[in-house]
XYZ file of C-alpha atoms in Angstrom:
561
model
C -38.409 95.903 25.274
C -40.479 93.689 27.551
C -44.124 94.446 28.135
C -47.438 94.019 26.416
C -49.623 96.170 24.189
C -53.285 95.210 23.765
C -54.377 97.082 20.679
C -57.741 97.925 19.131
C -60.108 96.586 21.768
C -63.084 98.078 23.583
C -62.152 98.744 27.194
C -64.750 98.028 29.889
C -62.755 99.404 32.779
C -64.522 97.784 35.743
C -65.846 101.001 37.274
C -69.242 100.833 35.579
C -68.287 103.666 33.191
C -69.325 103.335 29.518
C -67.145 101.082 27.371
C -64.763 102.899 25.028
C -62.274 102.084 22.286
C -58.738 102.148 23.696
C -55.382 100.415 23.739
C -53.812 99.180 26.970
C -50.064 99.159 27.586
C -48.567 96.952 30.298
C -45.077 97.331 31.728
C -43.956 94.766 34.254
C -46.839 93.953 36.595
C -48.626 97.264 36.066
C -50.878 99.025 33.562
C -48.790 101.873 32.175
C -51.149 103.603 29.691
C -54.733 103.482 28.471
C -55.556 105.467 25.339
C -56.224 105.406 21.627
C -53.507 104.925 19.034
C -50.731 103.973 21.425
C -47.498 103.499 19.489
C -45.563 100.272 19.760
C -42.546 100.366 22.041
C -41.274 96.954 21.012
C -43.664 95.045 23.263
C -45.441 91.807 22.600
C -48.792 92.744 21.025
C -52.300 91.327 21.151
C -54.765 92.339 18.458
C -58.026 92.856 20.380
C -60.078 94.055 17.399
C -63.691 93.013 17.879
C -63.020 92.092 21.516
C -63.592 93.548 24.953
C -60.738 94.268 27.334
C -61.835 94.009 30.963
C -60.142 93.689 34.334
C -59.363 90.126 35.328
C -62.287 88.364 36.996
C -62.207 87.789 40.746
C -63.469 84.478 42.135
C -65.021 85.591 45.423
C -65.478 82.194 47.089
C -63.165 79.263 46.385
C -61.728 76.307 48.260
C -58.454 76.126 46.380
C -56.530 76.031 49.665
C -55.404 72.463 48.969
C -55.469 72.363 45.177
C -52.965 75.203 44.835
C -50.334 72.711 46.034
C -51.128 69.980 43.502
C -52.675 72.000 40.648
C -51.153 75.501 40.619
C -52.546 75.959 37.092
C -56.011 76.359 38.683
C -57.536 74.558 35.718
C -59.848 75.746 34.168
C -59.868 79.262 35.675
C -57.355 80.973 33.337
C -59.481 79.968 30.344
C -62.361 81.937 31.910
C -60.560 85.233 32.472
C -59.886 84.691 36.180
C -56.879 86.448 37.689
C -57.684 86.460 41.432
C -59.137 83.803 43.741
C -60.336 84.165 47.338
C -59.804 81.140 49.596
C -60.088 80.381 53.337
C -63.876 80.589 53.164
C -66.585 79.003 55.338
C -64.561 79.303 58.530
C -61.827 76.897 57.386
C -58.268 77.755 56.448
C -54.973 75.906 56.285
C -53.580 78.138 59.045
C -53.257 78.630 61.880
C -53.215 74.861 62.472
C -51.009 72.667 64.587
C -50.846 69.281 66.302
C -53.655 66.717 66.230
C -56.222 69.457 65.622
C -54.708 69.993 62.190
C -55.743 66.496 61.153
C -59.215 67.001 62.603
C -59.767 70.289 60.767
C -58.431 68.838 57.512
C -60.846 65.922 57.913
C -63.672 68.436 58.456
C -62.529 70.480 55.463
C -62.478 67.414 53.219
C -65.896 66.314 54.473
C -67.652 69.666 54.091
C -66.107 70.484 50.721
C -66.002 66.961 49.236
C -62.223 66.940 48.878
C -59.759 64.002 48.816
C -58.001 63.728 52.162
C -55.159 61.702 50.665
C -54.259 64.693 48.488
C -53.897 66.915 51.561
C -51.742 64.273 53.229
C -49.465 63.681 50.229
C -49.189 67.040 48.485
C -49.498 69.788 51.105
C -46.077 70.406 52.703
C -47.364 71.432 56.155
C -44.243 73.404 56.987
C -46.214 75.904 59.089
C -48.361 76.272 62.169
C -49.043 80.032 62.380
C -50.432 82.241 59.619
C -47.171 84.201 59.187
C -45.380 80.870 58.621
C -48.139 79.899 56.173
C -47.615 83.174 54.331
C -43.928 82.353 53.942
C -44.832 78.964 52.434
C -47.389 80.510 50.066
C -44.753 82.933 48.804
C -42.771 79.934 47.539
C -45.731 78.367 45.691
C -46.431 80.020 42.324
C -49.978 79.875 40.940
C -51.689 80.866 37.702
C -53.901 83.413 39.475
C -53.462 85.656 42.470
C -54.587 84.249 45.807
C -56.168 86.105 48.712
C -56.989 84.254 51.912
C -59.262 84.542 54.909
C -58.337 83.244 58.346
C -60.850 80.522 59.170
C -62.507 80.855 62.584
C -62.634 77.057 62.943
C -58.890 76.841 62.400
C -58.230 79.784 64.714
C -60.315 78.304 67.546
C -58.781 74.854 67.372
C -55.263 76.329 67.131
C -55.812 78.083 70.458
C -58.271 75.815 72.288
C -57.496 72.308 71.047
C -60.275 69.763 71.606
C -62.212 72.230 73.766
C -62.970 74.286 70.646
C -65.594 71.681 69.762
C -67.427 71.940 73.073
C -67.602 75.375 74.672
C -67.109 79.155 74.472
C -63.600 80.510 74.896
C -62.193 81.810 78.167
C -60.829 85.345 78.487
C -57.278 84.074 78.023
C -58.281 82.058 74.954
C -60.028 85.065 73.437
C -56.853 87.071 73.923
C -54.774 84.352 72.266
C -57.161 84.145 69.304
C -57.097 87.910 68.876
C -53.287 87.859 68.883
C -53.147 85.081 66.241
C -55.677 86.902 64.063
C -53.737 90.159 64.378
C -50.544 88.381 63.267
C -52.358 86.893 60.282
C -53.817 90.209 59.143
C -50.410 91.856 59.516
C -49.063 89.093 57.252
C -51.577 89.808 54.467
C -54.717 87.819 55.323
C -57.992 89.252 53.996
C -59.934 89.014 57.235
C -61.907 86.450 59.230
C -64.374 83.867 57.926
C -66.767 82.081 60.254
C -69.232 79.208 59.942
C -72.563 79.204 61.752
C -74.095 76.535 59.548
C -72.238 73.227 59.363
C -71.757 70.008 61.314
C -68.998 67.449 60.951
C -69.367 63.911 59.621
C -70.537 62.708 63.075
C -73.090 65.554 63.248
C -71.166 67.620 65.822
C -71.505 71.381 65.522
C -68.334 72.839 64.003
C -66.165 74.752 66.526
C -67.138 78.253 65.403
C -70.749 77.521 66.369
C -69.679 77.474 70.033
C -68.300 81.035 69.941
C -70.148 83.586 72.065
C -70.557 87.316 71.471
C -67.562 88.159 73.670
C -65.364 86.095 71.375
C -66.705 87.724 68.222
C -66.328 91.170 69.789
C -62.659 90.492 70.529
C -62.050 89.309 66.958
C -63.998 92.226 65.434
C -61.827 94.615 67.451
C -58.826 93.146 65.636
C -60.499 93.439 62.226
C -61.329 97.073 62.946
C -57.642 97.793 63.600
C -56.674 96.629 60.080
C -58.008 98.885 57.291
C -59.607 96.895 54.496
C -59.977 93.674 56.497
C -63.408 92.063 56.098
C -65.600 89.458 57.761
C -67.414 86.558 56.120
C -70.305 84.725 57.772
C -71.770 81.474 56.515
C -75.121 81.677 58.246
C -77.995 79.192 58.374
C -79.180 80.125 54.883
C -81.133 76.855 54.560
C -83.189 77.755 57.622
C -85.221 80.942 57.077
C -86.337 80.899 60.693
C -82.705 81.390 61.817
C -80.756 82.968 58.961
C -81.598 86.640 59.356
C -81.209 86.421 63.138
C -77.703 85.047 62.572
C -76.866 88.000 60.349
C -78.388 90.448 62.839
C -76.185 89.042 65.591
C -72.993 89.652 63.612
C -74.173 93.009 62.282
C -74.876 94.281 65.805
C -71.294 93.502 66.792
C -69.714 94.792 63.559
C -71.576 98.111 63.261
C -69.981 100.052 66.144
C -66.547 98.869 65.023
C -67.048 99.792 61.360
C -66.293 96.252 60.189
C -67.393 95.354 56.665
C -68.877 91.888 56.175
C -70.509 89.509 53.731
C -73.288 87.048 54.498
C -75.277 84.251 52.881
C -77.468 84.937 50.839
C -80.268 86.499 48.773
C -82.699 83.607 48.098
C -82.494 82.807 44.394
C -85.148 80.134 43.787
C -88.268 81.403 42.024
C -90.592 79.786 44.583
C -88.921 81.678 47.452
C -90.736 84.934 46.689
C -91.753 85.732 50.266
C -88.409 84.743 51.789
C -86.565 86.787 49.165
C -88.722 89.847 49.855
C -88.095 89.518 53.598
C -84.352 89.139 53.016
C -84.132 92.153 50.733
C -86.141 94.256 53.199
C -83.828 93.111 55.997
C -80.774 94.034 53.925
C -82.181 97.515 53.249
C -82.847 97.999 56.966
C -79.282 96.995 57.839
C -77.772 99.385 55.341
C -80.072 102.254 56.360
C -78.917 101.739 59.950
C -75.291 102.106 58.869
C -74.203 98.457 58.805
C -71.658 97.719 56.052
C -72.793 94.141 55.374
C -73.080 92.758 51.830
C -75.305 89.769 51.000
C -74.172 87.295 48.366
C -76.233 86.571 45.247
C -76.091 83.251 43.409
C -76.659 83.686 39.699
C -76.564 80.186 38.201
C -78.523 77.140 39.376
C -76.162 74.264 40.062
C -76.455 70.997 38.143
C -75.298 68.621 40.874
C -74.212 64.996 40.963
C -74.536 63.213 44.317
C -72.299 60.244 45.015
C -72.167 57.712 47.822
C -68.435 57.617 48.437
C -68.348 60.673 50.750
C -70.814 63.551 50.740
C -72.906 65.971 52.810
C -76.113 65.105 50.983
C -77.699 63.017 53.709
C -76.627 64.911 56.844
C -80.251 65.258 57.916
C -80.769 61.469 57.743
C -78.273 60.032 60.269
C -78.356 56.390 59.106
C -77.665 57.431 55.517
C -75.064 59.993 56.631
C -73.219 57.289 58.583
C -73.306 54.905 55.624
C -72.150 57.400 53.010
C -69.289 58.681 55.172
C -68.396 55.352 56.753
C -65.970 52.583 55.762
C -66.395 51.665 52.094
C -66.152 47.937 52.787
C -69.312 48.088 54.955
C -71.622 49.969 52.630
C -73.120 47.211 50.512
C -73.693 45.003 53.558
C -75.488 47.823 55.374
C -77.712 48.531 52.376
C -78.958 44.922 52.595
C -79.204 44.780 56.408
C -82.865 44.778 57.626
C -81.943 46.509 60.894
C -80.128 49.321 59.062
C -83.049 49.611 56.635
C -85.484 50.013 59.548
C -83.335 52.735 61.100
C -82.861 54.470 57.736
C -86.627 54.604 57.148
C -87.174 56.017 60.628
C -84.440 58.623 60.216
C -85.786 59.610 56.796
C -89.310 60.065 58.143
C -88.187 61.982 61.242
C -85.504 64.173 59.684
C -85.317 67.904 60.242
C -86.692 69.356 57.034
C -85.397 72.220 54.937
C -86.836 73.743 51.818
C -83.455 73.322 50.090
C -82.385 69.873 51.301
C -82.553 67.484 48.361
C -83.749 64.588 50.510
C -86.941 66.610 50.987
C -87.444 66.723 47.224
C -86.842 63.168 45.905
C -88.716 64.036 42.699
C -85.706 66.213 41.790
C -83.136 63.429 42.297
C -82.561 61.533 39.052
C -80.738 58.216 38.650
C -77.878 59.350 36.424
C -74.740 57.180 36.609
C -74.605 53.417 37.165
C -71.565 51.208 37.759
C -73.347 48.064 36.599
C -75.829 49.414 34.059
C -78.736 47.620 35.737
C -80.829 50.770 36.143
C -83.430 52.039 35.919
C -81.877 55.262 34.706
C -83.211 58.730 33.968
C -86.146 58.604 36.386
C -86.485 60.257 39.772
C -86.056 58.583 43.132
C -89.663 59.500 43.950
C -90.971 57.845 40.768
C -88.850 54.749 41.363
C -90.232 54.432 44.898
C -93.791 54.770 43.585
C -93.183 52.287 40.760
C -91.761 49.650 43.123
C -94.099 50.315 46.052
C -91.163 50.946 48.374
C -90.378 53.592 50.950
C -88.076 56.208 49.399
C -85.151 55.115 51.589
C -85.616 51.456 50.655
C -85.967 52.327 46.986
C -82.626 54.139 47.057
C -80.918 51.320 48.972
C -82.223 48.685 46.551
C -81.154 50.727 43.531
C -77.618 51.085 44.921
C -77.412 47.344 45.591
C -78.278 46.766 41.928
C -76.167 49.549 40.450
C -73.138 49.797 42.736
C -71.949 52.198 45.428
C -70.026 54.166 42.791
C -73.277 55.178 41.099
C -74.645 58.722 41.266
C -77.811 60.754 41.399
C -78.212 63.995 39.489
C -80.158 66.840 41.090
C -82.346 68.816 38.723
C -81.268 72.468 38.774
C -83.462 74.948 40.606
C -85.394 77.611 38.710
C -84.157 81.094 39.603
C -86.103 84.343 39.627
C -83.646 86.056 37.305
C -85.266 89.522 37.096
C -85.311 89.725 40.901
C -81.705 88.560 41.082
C -80.623 91.068 38.438
C -82.112 93.823 40.559
C -80.211 92.529 43.589
C -76.985 92.309 41.568
C -77.377 95.969 40.595
C -77.309 96.967 44.232
C -73.925 98.581 44.945
C -73.500 96.378 48.019
C -73.920 92.754 46.914
C -71.337 90.102 46.024
C -71.687 87.614 43.163
C -69.544 84.809 41.731
C -69.823 82.650 44.848
C -69.320 79.221 43.284
C -67.037 77.044 45.433
C -64.312 76.632 42.808
C -61.965 73.894 43.924
C -64.523 72.118 46.122
C -67.173 69.427 45.611
C -64.980 67.940 42.919
C -67.394 65.153 41.962
C -70.604 67.169 42.384
C -70.017 69.980 39.885
C -67.409 72.350 38.506
C -67.894 75.799 40.000
C -64.942 77.282 38.160
C -65.825 79.643 35.338
C -69.424 80.260 36.329
C -68.747 83.999 36.166
C -69.132 83.599 32.403
C -72.836 82.915 32.983
C -73.217 86.473 34.254
C -71.661 87.880 31.083
C -73.478 85.630 28.648
C -76.884 84.877 30.142
C -77.542 87.986 32.253
C -76.121 90.411 29.703
C -75.733 88.976 26.203
C -78.733 86.643 26.066
C -81.367 88.340 28.244
C -80.232 91.936 28.640
C -81.037 91.843 32.348
C -77.721 93.598 33.016
C -75.761 96.021 30.895
C -72.259 95.039 29.843
C -70.775 97.625 32.162
C -72.835 96.363 35.112
C -71.873 92.738 34.520
C -68.152 93.525 34.282
C -68.254 95.875 37.267
C -69.777 93.322 39.657
C -67.166 90.707 38.687
C -64.200 93.074 38.958
C -64.142 96.615 40.334
C -66.965 96.281 42.824
C -65.663 92.956 44.115
C -62.120 94.298 44.444
C -63.543 97.240 46.368
C -65.296 94.975 48.854
C -62.127 93.014 49.612
C -59.988 96.138 49.865
C -57.933 95.217 46.805
C -57.459 98.825 45.798
C -54.677 98.084 43.322
C -56.750 95.911 40.960
C -60.220 95.328 39.517
C -60.016 98.482 37.369
C -58.215 99.268 34.111
C -56.290 102.459 34.760
C -52.632 103.512 34.803
C -50.894 102.359 37.955
C -53.275 99.480 38.605
C -52.170 95.858 38.577
C -52.104 94.393 35.074
C -54.838 91.793 35.598
C -56.834 91.641 32.354
C -59.306 89.497 30.423
C -59.837 89.774 26.651
C -62.937 88.256 25.029
C -65.658 88.630 22.421
C -69.156 88.140 23.851
C -70.185 86.069 20.835
C -67.252 83.699 21.333
C -67.582 82.876 25.039
C -69.826 80.407 26.833
C -69.732 78.201 29.876
C -68.024 75.086 28.574
C -69.374 71.589 29.278
C -68.149 69.728 32.339
C -65.523 67.065 31.738
C -63.897 64.514 34.038
C -60.186 64.871 34.779
C -58.459 61.852 36.342
C -55.708 63.982 37.876
C -56.460 64.258 41.598
C -53.670 62.886 43.824
C -54.557 59.479 45.183
C -56.108 58.321 41.919
C -59.404 60.193 42.153
C -61.127 62.388 39.575
C -62.770 65.790 39.447
C -65.104 67.774 37.233
C -63.422 70.470 35.158
C -64.658 72.416 32.131
C -63.772 72.781 28.525
C -62.351 76.275 27.802
C -64.834 79.124 27.679
C -63.683 80.946 24.542
C -61.666 83.783 26.111
C -58.911 85.116 23.882
C -56.463 86.019 26.629
C -56.063 86.212 30.391
C -53.222 88.232 31.900
C -52.252 88.142 35.579
C -49.698 90.615 36.913
C -48.718 91.457 33.354
C -48.080 87.839 32.322
C -50.386 85.934 29.938
C -51.751 82.773 31.543
C -54.117 82.074 28.639
C -53.258 83.273 25.141
C -55.049 82.739 21.822
C -57.185 79.922 23.184
C -54.498 77.928 25.002
C -52.932 77.901 28.469
C -49.400 79.270 28.660
C -48.423 77.324 31.816
C -47.175 80.588 33.337
C -47.606 80.928 37.112
C -47.408 84.677 37.857
C -49.912 84.703 40.737
C -49.016 85.952 44.206
C -50.652 86.274 47.613
C -52.389 89.634 47.777
C -54.219 91.367 50.594
C -56.103 94.552 51.447
C -54.532 97.826 50.342
C -55.906 101.230 51.178
C -54.575 102.914 48.020
């Protein structure tokens, strides 16, 4: 008989209920039984003695839209218990897209998320224009984990408005066309709508969604309201405290009368942001007390970033540096040595718009980490190097790159988080965690698997969260937000998405380079995290410490029951 019996483990069912000893029987894609002493029915068995059995982990914010076509294994996610990934975030999706605007949005996508454009050109089939056509293509592409996708507002606008999407609000007819395309997408299984009120492109133009007026959002929210379970995501100006909460208020005012659920960015995590965090939490309480169903995101692990000079967002606030980093590679070394460019770079650095989180505003946290030539110096900060050489910070960086090569990198020291405050925010029944950009910023960091930090650091090592709380926020509560009523919980009739692990055996593995990106590029991945098994739709994707190469994932969307 086919099936699976996980025997002798401690079930943490994803609801927040106390853990209990139980066996779990899987038949097909579904959990059939949960109880003690289940008798074998000829299934494949997993001895889970000494281990926890939890629902599969849901990655709430990924950019695997492209990678699913060239790496359907989603390395290293199966080795970290992940069974569902959410893509189409930050206002960008692979559909609806058509004509020359497709190339422009893909260029924007690759710029904002540090992705290789050649991979999109060579590996993505592009057999679609509309979202329903995209859905048909996704159904032919197996993956190791389930996929659930937002419709990106940037893609939607450019699909309808063409070049005008970059310049102005939509007309009445264009709003109607966008609403129709969104309705078709939601009817075809899309999660909802994601928008971007934060970014600029590589030439410092505002992204198209930033030109949308309230009439446009109202028309799109009307569509969301007509589809039970559909949600809204807003990437607001989280780096700009003077604007961020006003951005959220704008969307909340439109969503409230329509009963639309949304997520927004983000509870400030850095320890020094005490006042801003208090204001944000008070604002969130006020929204909820007024009946707005908006959930803020909570980052739980400081990122250990590498900044390169091949293509990156790092210097967007310093135009001369932004143009160099994102310009033709053959010009970069000459520009670094050009006195006129140096003069402009110093001026742009000194007159930049500042942000408390922009790394160019904190050169003492930028460390010389990787050198092509080995000339150095290495291991010291940009600020210290500028002081030691008596140079302006911009000149010090330019001179260092001339000595060490354009393929060299800086490492950003990780921020210090206020973990007790974040644990309290995580406990709130209306926050989202595990926002880590898996599949993006390939040469900055590996976001995949960072959910393990919540289980190990916040529960096992510090006790800031109980086991049941930590599992619940990564599974049942997250599934509830996205309307994925058939998963996120271990119970008969639910989807058989499961993760099996011993807390003493798991950890966030070290980052490693993988030279496997189409076009000859590389990415950061991770060594496996110590999970014993990961099961998606009843099929093991990771088993006894090794990938199975199975691809049982499918596109999933909101379900009301």
